[in-house]
Coordinates of C-alpha atoms and ligand atoms in Angstrom, one line a residue:
X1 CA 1.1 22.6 8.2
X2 CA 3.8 20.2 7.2
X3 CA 6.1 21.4 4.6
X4 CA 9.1 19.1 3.0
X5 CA 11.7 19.4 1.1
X6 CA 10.9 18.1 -2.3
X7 CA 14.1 17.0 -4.6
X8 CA 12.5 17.2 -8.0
X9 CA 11.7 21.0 -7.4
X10 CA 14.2 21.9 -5.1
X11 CA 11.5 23.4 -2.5
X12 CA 10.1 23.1 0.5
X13 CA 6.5 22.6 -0.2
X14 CA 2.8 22.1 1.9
X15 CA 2.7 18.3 2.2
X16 CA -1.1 16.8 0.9
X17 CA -1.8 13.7 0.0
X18 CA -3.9 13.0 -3.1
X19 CA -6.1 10.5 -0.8
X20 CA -7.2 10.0 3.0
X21 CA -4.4 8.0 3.6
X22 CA -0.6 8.9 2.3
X23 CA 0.9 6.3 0.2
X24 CA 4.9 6.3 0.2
X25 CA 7.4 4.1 -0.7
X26 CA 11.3 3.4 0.4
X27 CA 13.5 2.2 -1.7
X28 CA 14.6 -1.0 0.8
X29 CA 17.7 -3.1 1.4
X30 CA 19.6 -4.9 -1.1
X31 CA 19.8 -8.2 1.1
X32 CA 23.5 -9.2 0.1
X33 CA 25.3 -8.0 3.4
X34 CA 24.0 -6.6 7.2
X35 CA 22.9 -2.9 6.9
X36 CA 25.2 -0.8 7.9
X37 CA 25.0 2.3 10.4
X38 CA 25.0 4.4 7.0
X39 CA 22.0 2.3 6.0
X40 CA 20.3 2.7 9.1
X41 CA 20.2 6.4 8.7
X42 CA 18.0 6.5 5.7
X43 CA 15.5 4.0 7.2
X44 CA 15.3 5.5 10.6
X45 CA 14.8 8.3 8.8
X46 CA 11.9 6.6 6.5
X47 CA 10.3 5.3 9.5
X48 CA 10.4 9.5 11.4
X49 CA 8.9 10.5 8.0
X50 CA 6.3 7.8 8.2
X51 CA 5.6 8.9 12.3
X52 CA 4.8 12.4 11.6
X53 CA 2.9 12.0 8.9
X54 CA 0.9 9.5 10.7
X55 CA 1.3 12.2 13.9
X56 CA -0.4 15.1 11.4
X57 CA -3.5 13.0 10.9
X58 CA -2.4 10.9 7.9
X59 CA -2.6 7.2 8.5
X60 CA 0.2 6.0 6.0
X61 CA 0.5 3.0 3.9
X62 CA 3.8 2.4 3.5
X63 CA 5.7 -0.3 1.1
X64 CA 9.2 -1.1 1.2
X65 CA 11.1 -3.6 -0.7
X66 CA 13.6 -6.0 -0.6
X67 CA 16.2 -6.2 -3.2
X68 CA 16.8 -10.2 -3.2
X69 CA 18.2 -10.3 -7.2
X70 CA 20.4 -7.9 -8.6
X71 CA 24.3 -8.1 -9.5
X72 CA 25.6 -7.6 -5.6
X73 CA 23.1 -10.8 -4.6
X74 CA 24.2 -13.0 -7.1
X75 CA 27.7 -12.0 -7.1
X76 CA 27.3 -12.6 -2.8
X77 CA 25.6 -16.3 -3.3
X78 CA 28.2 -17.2 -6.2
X79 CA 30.8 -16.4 -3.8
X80 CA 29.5 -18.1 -1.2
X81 CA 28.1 -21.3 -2.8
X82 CA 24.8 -21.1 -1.7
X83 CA 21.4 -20.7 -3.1
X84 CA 19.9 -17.0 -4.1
X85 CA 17.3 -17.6 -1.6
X86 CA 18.8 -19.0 1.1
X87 CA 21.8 -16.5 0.9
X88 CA 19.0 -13.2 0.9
X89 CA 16.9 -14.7 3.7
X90 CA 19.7 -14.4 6.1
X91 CA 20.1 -10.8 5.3
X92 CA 16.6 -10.3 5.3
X93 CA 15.7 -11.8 8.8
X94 CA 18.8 -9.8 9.9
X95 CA 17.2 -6.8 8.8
X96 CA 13.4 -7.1 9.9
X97 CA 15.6 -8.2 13.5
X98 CA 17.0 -4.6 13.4
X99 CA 14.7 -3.2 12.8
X100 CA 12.7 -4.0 15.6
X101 CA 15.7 -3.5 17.6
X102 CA 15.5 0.6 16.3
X103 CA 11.8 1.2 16.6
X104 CA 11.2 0.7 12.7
X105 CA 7.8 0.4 13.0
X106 CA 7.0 -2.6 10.3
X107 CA 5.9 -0.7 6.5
X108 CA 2.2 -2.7 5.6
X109 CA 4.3 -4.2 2.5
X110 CA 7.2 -6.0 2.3
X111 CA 7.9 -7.1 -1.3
X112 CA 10.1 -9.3 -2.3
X113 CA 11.9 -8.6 -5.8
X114 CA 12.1 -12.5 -7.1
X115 CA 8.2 -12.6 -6.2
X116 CA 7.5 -9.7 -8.7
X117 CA 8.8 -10.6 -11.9
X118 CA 5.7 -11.0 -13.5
X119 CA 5.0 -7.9 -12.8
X120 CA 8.4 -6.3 -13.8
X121 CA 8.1 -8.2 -17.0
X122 CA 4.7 -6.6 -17.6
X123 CA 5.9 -3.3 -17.1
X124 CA 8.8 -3.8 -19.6
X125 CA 6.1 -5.3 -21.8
X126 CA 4.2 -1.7 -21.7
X127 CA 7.8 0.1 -22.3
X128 CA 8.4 -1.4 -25.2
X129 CA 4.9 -0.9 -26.7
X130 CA 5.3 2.4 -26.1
X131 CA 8.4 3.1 -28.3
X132 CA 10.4 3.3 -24.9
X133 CA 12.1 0.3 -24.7
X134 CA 14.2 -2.1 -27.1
X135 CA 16.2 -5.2 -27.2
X136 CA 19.6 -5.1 -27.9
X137 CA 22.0 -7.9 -29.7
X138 CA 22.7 -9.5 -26.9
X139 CA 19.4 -10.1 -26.1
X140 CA 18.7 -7.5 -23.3
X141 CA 16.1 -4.8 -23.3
X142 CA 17.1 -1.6 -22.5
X143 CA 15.5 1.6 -22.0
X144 CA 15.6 4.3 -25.0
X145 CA 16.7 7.8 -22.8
X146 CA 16.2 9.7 -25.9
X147 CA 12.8 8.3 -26.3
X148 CA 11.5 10.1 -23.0
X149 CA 10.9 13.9 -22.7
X150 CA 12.1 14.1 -18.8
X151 CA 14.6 12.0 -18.4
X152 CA 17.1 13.7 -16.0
X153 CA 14.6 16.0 -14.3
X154 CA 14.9 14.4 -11.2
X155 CA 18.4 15.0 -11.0
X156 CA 19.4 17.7 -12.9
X157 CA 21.0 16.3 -15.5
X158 CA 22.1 18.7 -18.1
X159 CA 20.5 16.7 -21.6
X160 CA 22.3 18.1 -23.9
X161 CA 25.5 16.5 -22.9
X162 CA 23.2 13.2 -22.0
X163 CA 22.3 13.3 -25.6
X164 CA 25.9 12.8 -26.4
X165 CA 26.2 10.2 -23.9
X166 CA 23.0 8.5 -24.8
X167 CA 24.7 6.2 -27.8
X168 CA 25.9 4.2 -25.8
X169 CA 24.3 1.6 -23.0
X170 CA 24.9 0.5 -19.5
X171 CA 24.5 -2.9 -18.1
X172 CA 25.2 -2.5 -14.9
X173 CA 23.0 -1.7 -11.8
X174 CA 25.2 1.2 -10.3
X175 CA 26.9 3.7 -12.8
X176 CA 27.7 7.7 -12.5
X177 CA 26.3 10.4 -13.6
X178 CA 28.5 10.9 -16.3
X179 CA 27.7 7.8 -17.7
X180 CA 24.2 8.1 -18.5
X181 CA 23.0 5.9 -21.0
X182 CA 20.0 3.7 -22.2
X183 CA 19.8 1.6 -19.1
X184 CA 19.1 -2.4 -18.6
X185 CA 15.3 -3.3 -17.9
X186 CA 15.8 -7.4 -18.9
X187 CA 18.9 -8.6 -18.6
X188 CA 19.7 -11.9 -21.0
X189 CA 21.0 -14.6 -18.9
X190 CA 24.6 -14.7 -18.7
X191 CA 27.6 -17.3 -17.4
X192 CA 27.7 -14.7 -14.1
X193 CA 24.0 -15.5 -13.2
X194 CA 24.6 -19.0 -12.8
X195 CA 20.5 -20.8 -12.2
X196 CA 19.1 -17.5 -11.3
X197 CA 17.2 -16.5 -14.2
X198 CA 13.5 -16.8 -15.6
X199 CA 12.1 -17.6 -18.7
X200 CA 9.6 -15.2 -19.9
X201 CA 8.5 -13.5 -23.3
X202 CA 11.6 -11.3 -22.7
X203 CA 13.6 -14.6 -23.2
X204 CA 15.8 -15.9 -20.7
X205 CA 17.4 -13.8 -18.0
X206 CA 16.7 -11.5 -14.5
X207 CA 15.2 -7.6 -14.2
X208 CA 17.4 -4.9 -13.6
X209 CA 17.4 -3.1 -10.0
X210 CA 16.0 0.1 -11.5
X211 CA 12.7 -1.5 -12.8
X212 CA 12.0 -3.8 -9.5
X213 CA 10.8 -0.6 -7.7
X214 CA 9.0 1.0 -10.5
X215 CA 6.6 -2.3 -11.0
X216 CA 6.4 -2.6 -7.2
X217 CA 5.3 0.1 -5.9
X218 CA 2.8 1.0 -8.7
X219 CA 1.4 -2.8 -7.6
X220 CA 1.0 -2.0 -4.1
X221 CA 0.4 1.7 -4.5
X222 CA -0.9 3.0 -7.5
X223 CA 0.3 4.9 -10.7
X224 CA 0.6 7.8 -8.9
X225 CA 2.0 7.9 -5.3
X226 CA 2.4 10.4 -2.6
X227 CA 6.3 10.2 -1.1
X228 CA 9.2 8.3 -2.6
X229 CA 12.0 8.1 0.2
X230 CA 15.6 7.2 -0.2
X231 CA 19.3 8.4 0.6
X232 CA 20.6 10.8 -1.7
X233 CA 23.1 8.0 -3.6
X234 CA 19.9 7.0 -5.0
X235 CA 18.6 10.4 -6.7
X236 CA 21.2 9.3 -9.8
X237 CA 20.8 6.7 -11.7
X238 CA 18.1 5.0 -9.2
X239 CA 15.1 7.2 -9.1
X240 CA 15.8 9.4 -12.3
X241 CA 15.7 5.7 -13.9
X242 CA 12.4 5.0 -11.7
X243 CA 10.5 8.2 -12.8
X244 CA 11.6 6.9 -16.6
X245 CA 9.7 3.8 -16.5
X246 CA 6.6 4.5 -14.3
X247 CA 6.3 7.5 -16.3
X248 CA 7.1 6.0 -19.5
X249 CA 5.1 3.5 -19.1
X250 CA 1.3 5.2 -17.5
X251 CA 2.1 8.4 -19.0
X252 CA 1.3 9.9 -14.9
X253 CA 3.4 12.1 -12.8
X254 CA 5.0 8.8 -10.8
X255 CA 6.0 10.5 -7.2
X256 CA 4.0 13.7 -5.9
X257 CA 7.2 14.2 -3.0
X258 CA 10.4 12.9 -3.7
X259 CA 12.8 13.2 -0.4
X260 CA 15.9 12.1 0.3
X261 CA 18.0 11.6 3.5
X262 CA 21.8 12.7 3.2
X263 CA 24.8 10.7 4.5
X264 CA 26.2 9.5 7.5
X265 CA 30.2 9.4 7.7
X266 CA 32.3 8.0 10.2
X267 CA 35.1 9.8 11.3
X268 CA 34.7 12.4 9.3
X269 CA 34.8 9.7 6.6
X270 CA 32.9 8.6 4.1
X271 CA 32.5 5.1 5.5
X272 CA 34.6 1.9 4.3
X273 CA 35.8 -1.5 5.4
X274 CA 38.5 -0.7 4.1
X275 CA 39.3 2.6 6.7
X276 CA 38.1 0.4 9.8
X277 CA 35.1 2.8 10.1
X278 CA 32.6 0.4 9.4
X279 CA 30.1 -0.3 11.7
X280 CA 26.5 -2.7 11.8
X281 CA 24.4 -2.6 14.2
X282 CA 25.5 -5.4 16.1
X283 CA 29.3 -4.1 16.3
X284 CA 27.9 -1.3 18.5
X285 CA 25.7 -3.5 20.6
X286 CA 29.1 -5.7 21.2
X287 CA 30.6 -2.4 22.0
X288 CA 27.7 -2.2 25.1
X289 CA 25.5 0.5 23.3
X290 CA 21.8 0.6 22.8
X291 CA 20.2 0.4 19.3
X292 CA 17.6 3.0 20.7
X293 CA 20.9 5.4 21.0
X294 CA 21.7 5.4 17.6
X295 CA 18.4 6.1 16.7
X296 CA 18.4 9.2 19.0
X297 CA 21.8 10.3 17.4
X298 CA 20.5 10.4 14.2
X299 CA 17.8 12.3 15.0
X300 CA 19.9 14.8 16.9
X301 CA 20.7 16.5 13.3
X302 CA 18.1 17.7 10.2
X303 CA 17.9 14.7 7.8
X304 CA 19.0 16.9 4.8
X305 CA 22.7 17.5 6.3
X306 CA 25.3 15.4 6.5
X307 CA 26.2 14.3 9.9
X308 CA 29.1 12.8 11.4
X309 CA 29.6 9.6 13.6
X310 CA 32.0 9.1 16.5
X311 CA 31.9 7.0 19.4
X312 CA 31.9 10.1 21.6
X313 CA 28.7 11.2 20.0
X314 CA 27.0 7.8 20.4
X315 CA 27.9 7.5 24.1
X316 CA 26.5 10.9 24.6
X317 CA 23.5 10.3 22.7
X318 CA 23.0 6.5 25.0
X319 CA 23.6 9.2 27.9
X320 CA 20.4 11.3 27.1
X321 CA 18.1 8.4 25.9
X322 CA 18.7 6.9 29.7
X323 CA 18.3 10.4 31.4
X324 CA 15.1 10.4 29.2
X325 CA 13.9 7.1 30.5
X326 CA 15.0 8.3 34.3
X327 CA 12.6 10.8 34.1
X328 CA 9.9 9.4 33.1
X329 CA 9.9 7.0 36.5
X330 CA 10.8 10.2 37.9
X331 CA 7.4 11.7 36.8
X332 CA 5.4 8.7 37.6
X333 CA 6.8 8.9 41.0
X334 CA 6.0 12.3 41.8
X335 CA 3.1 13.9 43.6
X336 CA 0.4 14.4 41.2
X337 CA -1.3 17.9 41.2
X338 CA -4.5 19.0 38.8
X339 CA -2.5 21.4 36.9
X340 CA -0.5 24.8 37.1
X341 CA 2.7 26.2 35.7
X342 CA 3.9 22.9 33.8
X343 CA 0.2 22.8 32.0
X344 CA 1.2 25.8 30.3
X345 CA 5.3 25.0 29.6
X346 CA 3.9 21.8 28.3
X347 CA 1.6 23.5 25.7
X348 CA 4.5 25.9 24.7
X349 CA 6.6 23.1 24.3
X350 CA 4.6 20.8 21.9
X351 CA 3.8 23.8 20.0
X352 CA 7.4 24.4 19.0
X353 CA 8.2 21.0 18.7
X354 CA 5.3 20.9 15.9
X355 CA 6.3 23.5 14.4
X356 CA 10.5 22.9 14.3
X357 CA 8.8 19.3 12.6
X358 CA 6.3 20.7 10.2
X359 CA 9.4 22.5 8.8
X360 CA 10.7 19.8 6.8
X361 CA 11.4 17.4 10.0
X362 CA 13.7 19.5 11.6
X363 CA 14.7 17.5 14.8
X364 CA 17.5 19.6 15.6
X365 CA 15.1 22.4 16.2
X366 CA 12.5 20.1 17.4
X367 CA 14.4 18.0 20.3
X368 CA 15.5 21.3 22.3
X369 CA 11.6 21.7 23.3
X370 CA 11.4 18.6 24.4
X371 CA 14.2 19.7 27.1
X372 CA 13.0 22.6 28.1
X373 CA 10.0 20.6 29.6
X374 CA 11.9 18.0 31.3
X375 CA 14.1 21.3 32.4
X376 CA 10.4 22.9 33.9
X377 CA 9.7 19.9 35.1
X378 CA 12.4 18.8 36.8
X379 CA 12.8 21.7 38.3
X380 CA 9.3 21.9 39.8
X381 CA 9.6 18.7 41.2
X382 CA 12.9 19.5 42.9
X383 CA 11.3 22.1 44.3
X384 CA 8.8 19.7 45.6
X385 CA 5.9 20.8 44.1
X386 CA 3.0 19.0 42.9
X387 CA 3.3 17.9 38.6
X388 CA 0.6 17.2 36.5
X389 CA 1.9 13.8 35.9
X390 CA -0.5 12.8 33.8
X391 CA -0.6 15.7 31.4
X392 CA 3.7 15.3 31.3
X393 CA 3.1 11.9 30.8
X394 CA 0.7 12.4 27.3
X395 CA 3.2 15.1 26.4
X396 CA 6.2 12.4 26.3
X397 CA 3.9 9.6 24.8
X398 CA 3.0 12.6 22.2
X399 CA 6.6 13.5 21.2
X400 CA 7.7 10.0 21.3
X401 CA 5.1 8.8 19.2
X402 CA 7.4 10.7 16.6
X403 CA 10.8 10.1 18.1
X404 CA 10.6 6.6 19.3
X405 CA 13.3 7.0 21.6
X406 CA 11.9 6.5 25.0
X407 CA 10.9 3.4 27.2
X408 CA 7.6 3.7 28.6
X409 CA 7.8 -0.3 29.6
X410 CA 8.5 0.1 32.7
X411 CA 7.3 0.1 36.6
X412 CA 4.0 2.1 36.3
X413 CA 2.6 4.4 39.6
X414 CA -1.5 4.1 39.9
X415 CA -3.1 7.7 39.8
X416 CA -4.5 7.0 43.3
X417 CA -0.6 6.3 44.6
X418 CA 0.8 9.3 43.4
X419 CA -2.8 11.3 45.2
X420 CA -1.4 9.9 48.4
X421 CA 1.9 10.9 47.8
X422 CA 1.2 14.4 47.0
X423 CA -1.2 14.5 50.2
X424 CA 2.0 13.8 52.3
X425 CA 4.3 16.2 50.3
X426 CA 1.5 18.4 51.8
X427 CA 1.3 17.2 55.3
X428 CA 5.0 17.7 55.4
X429 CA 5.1 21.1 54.0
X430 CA 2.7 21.9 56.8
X431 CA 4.8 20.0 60.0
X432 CA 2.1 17.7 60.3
X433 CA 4.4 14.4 61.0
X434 CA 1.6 12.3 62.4
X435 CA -0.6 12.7 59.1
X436 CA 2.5 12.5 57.0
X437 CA 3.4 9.4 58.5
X438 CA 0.1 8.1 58.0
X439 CA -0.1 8.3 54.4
X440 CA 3.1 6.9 54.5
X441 CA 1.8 3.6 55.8
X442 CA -1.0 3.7 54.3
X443 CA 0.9 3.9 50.5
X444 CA 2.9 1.0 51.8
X445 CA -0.5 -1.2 52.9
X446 CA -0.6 -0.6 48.9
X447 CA 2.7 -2.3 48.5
X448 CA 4.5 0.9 47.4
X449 CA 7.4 2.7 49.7
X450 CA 8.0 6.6 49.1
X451 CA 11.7 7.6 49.9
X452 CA 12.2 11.6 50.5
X453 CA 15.5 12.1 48.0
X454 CA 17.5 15.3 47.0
X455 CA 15.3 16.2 44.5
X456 CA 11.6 15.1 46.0
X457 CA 9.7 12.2 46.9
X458 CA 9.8 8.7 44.5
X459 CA 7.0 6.2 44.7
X460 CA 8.2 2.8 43.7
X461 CA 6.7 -1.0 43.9
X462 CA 7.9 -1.6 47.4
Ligands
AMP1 P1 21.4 -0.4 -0.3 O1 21.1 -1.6 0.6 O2 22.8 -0.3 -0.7 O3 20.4 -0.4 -1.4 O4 21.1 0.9 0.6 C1 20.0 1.0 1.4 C2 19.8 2.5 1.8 O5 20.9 3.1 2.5 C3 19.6 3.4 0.6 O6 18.5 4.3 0.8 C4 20.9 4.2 0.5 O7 20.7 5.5 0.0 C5 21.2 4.3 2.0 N1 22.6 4.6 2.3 C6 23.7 4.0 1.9 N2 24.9 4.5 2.4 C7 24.4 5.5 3.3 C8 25.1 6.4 4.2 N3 26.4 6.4 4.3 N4 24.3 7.3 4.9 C9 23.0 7.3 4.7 N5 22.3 6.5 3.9 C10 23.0 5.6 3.2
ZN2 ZN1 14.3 1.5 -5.2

């Protein structure tokens, strides 16, 4: 039974969704810069989330968005001279690239902001028939906090002091805590926006960020959804401002789970171009490493604590990803037996991985079972017995299936190979040379050559 954390009630709590199918939603990219290696974390961590739920029987229909107009994307394209649309695309190409690259497995959504602002419009529309919403002097519309009963429940805001604070407004996108205020839904057109602006019956202008998510995920997933995912800098003012207008405006609880995937420093660090700790993607590839190895470092620690990047770290991570990969040849390679002590180390170990998992996705706890097998394993193998290869095999396509760390793409040994092979193990055990020599050219007629290593027979494509 799978059990996560949930932010608005500050428990762990039995994960079902309200349908046969989970629908979540992740707050994506805003597409004015590469994604950094902070970035990364929360959407590996989207994509782990969206595996094991998919793993525990849920098939999961995930949208994600892409934040293509807000005050970073036009501030970038101003900069830059170039068009809104051609400066985002860039980004965005750069990001589906990565995210291929990490074993993000595609959401069934991608929405584009600047293709929904019909929709945000509508939604704003609904706000403002509902007392929730009003337009200010210069022309924006903003949302009233003081108008709705939970504002601040997501993140804990204390509401008497927002009270205080609530006289006032904020234009901006990003803003602090202490600075909560009637927020922008519309923004009028200004000088700054340059031609990105539409004309609707909010008059001239652009959405804010807060209200692109709200309208899109309520399009592609209903009033009500399952899982909202995001990193934790988005609790306040993001998703407290999120819960405002979907609530506001359907009068529904908006998200049933609301989880959130803490930082990543650098260093020790919070991370900044500024400190030379800041990394993309492609700066580590340059650097030689693997984008599967940062994915397997950030699953080395629980999603909900911080954890800390180094080189170091990284290198040690590419290290086991590779001995991971080794060993799966190394199975296929071995002589194949029915079943026997492995069968049962295998069960043990998916049990506790499952369970480690159910418990709010703790990889931590979860990876050290899937060493213990390789450990029983290996160690069977060294000591040239027979392996239920196949059953090993399902038991690493099982676990990866969640991880997405391993490389099953390569070299694969037929079942009837790795029968011969284990035959000779056997004719050797017993001194029979002639027969053990026999099978040997009889796996070659098959265009495969066994060497005798260290630690037991390999089978490769000869
Ligand atoms: P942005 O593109 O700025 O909207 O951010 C995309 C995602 O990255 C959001 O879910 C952020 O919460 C997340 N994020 C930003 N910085 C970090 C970090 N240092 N560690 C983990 N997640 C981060
Ligand atoms: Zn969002």
């Amino acid at each position: 039974m799978l059990k996560l954390y949930n932010s608005l009630t500050r428990e762990k709590e039995e994960f079902r969704p309200l349908g046969g199918e989970a629908t979540m939603y992740g707050c994506g990219p805003t597409v004015y810069n590469y994604a950094h290696i902070g970035n990364w974390r929360s959407f590996v961590f989207y994509d782990l989330l969206r595996r094991y739920l998919e793993y525990a029987g849920w098939p999961v229909n995930l949208a994600m968005n892409f934040t293509d107009v807000d005050d970073k994307t036009i501030r970038g394209s101003r900069a830059e001279g170039v068009p809104l649309k051609e400066f985002t695309r860039k980004y965005e190409e750069a990001f589906k690239k990565d995210s291929r690259k990490l074993n993000i497995l595609p959401p069934r959504v991608y929405a584009r902001a600047t293709e929904h602002v019909n929709d945000m419009v509508r939604l704003v529309v609904r706000l403002r028939d509902r007392g929730l919403a009003y337009r200010a002097e210069d022309g924006s519309t903003y949302f009233d906090v003081s108008e709705f009963k939970g504002y601040g429940k997501l993140s804990h805001l204390d509401l008497g002091e927002l009270r205080e604070g609530a006289s006032g407004r904020v234009s901006v996108d990003e803003y602090g805590k202490e600075e909560a205020r009637d927020f922008a839904l519309w923004k009028a057109w200004s000088e700054e926006d340059g031609d990105v602006y539409w004309d609707t019956v909010l008059g001239r202008g652009r959405p804010g960020w807060h209200v692109e998510c709200s309208a899109m995920s309520q399009k592609y997933l209903g009033e009500t959804i399952d899982v909202h995912a995001g990193g934790v800098d988005l609790i306040f003012p993001h998703h407290e401002n999120e819960i405002a207008q979907s609530e506001g405006a359907t009068g529904k609880p908006f998200v049933r789970y609301w989880v959130h995937c803490e930082h990543l420093l650098v260093d020790g660090r919070k991370m900044s171009k500024s400190l030379a700790n800041f990394y993309t993607l492609h700066d580590l590839e340059e650097k030689g490493f693997k984008p599967v190895a940062l994915r397997y470092f950030y699953l080395s620690a629980h999603y909900r604590s911080q954890l800390n990047f180094t080189l170091d770290a990284l290198t040690q991570a590419q290290r086991t990803v590779e001995k991971l990969n080794d060993f799966v040849l190394r199975v296929r390679s071995a002589p194949n037996a029915e079943n026997g002590v492995v069968t049962d180390a295998l069960q043990t170990a998916l049990k506790g991985f499952e369970n480690a998992m159910d418990d709010d996705l703790d990889t931590a706890n979860a990876l050290p079972y899937l060493f213990e097998a390789v450990r029983v394993v290996n160690s069977e193998i060294e000591g040239r017995a027979c392996v239920p290869v196949k059953d090993v095999l399902d038991f690493l396509m099982r676990v990866n299936s969640v991880l997405g760390v391993i490389d099953f793409a390569r070299e694969e040994i037929p079942a009837r190979i790795q029968k011969l092979v284990c035959e000779r193990e056997k004719a050797r055990e017993q001194k029979d040379f002639a027969k053990s020599d026999e099978l040997r050219n009889k796996i070659r007629g098959e265009g495969f050559v066994v060497e005798d290593s260290a630690g037991g027979p390999r089978v490769r494509k000869a």
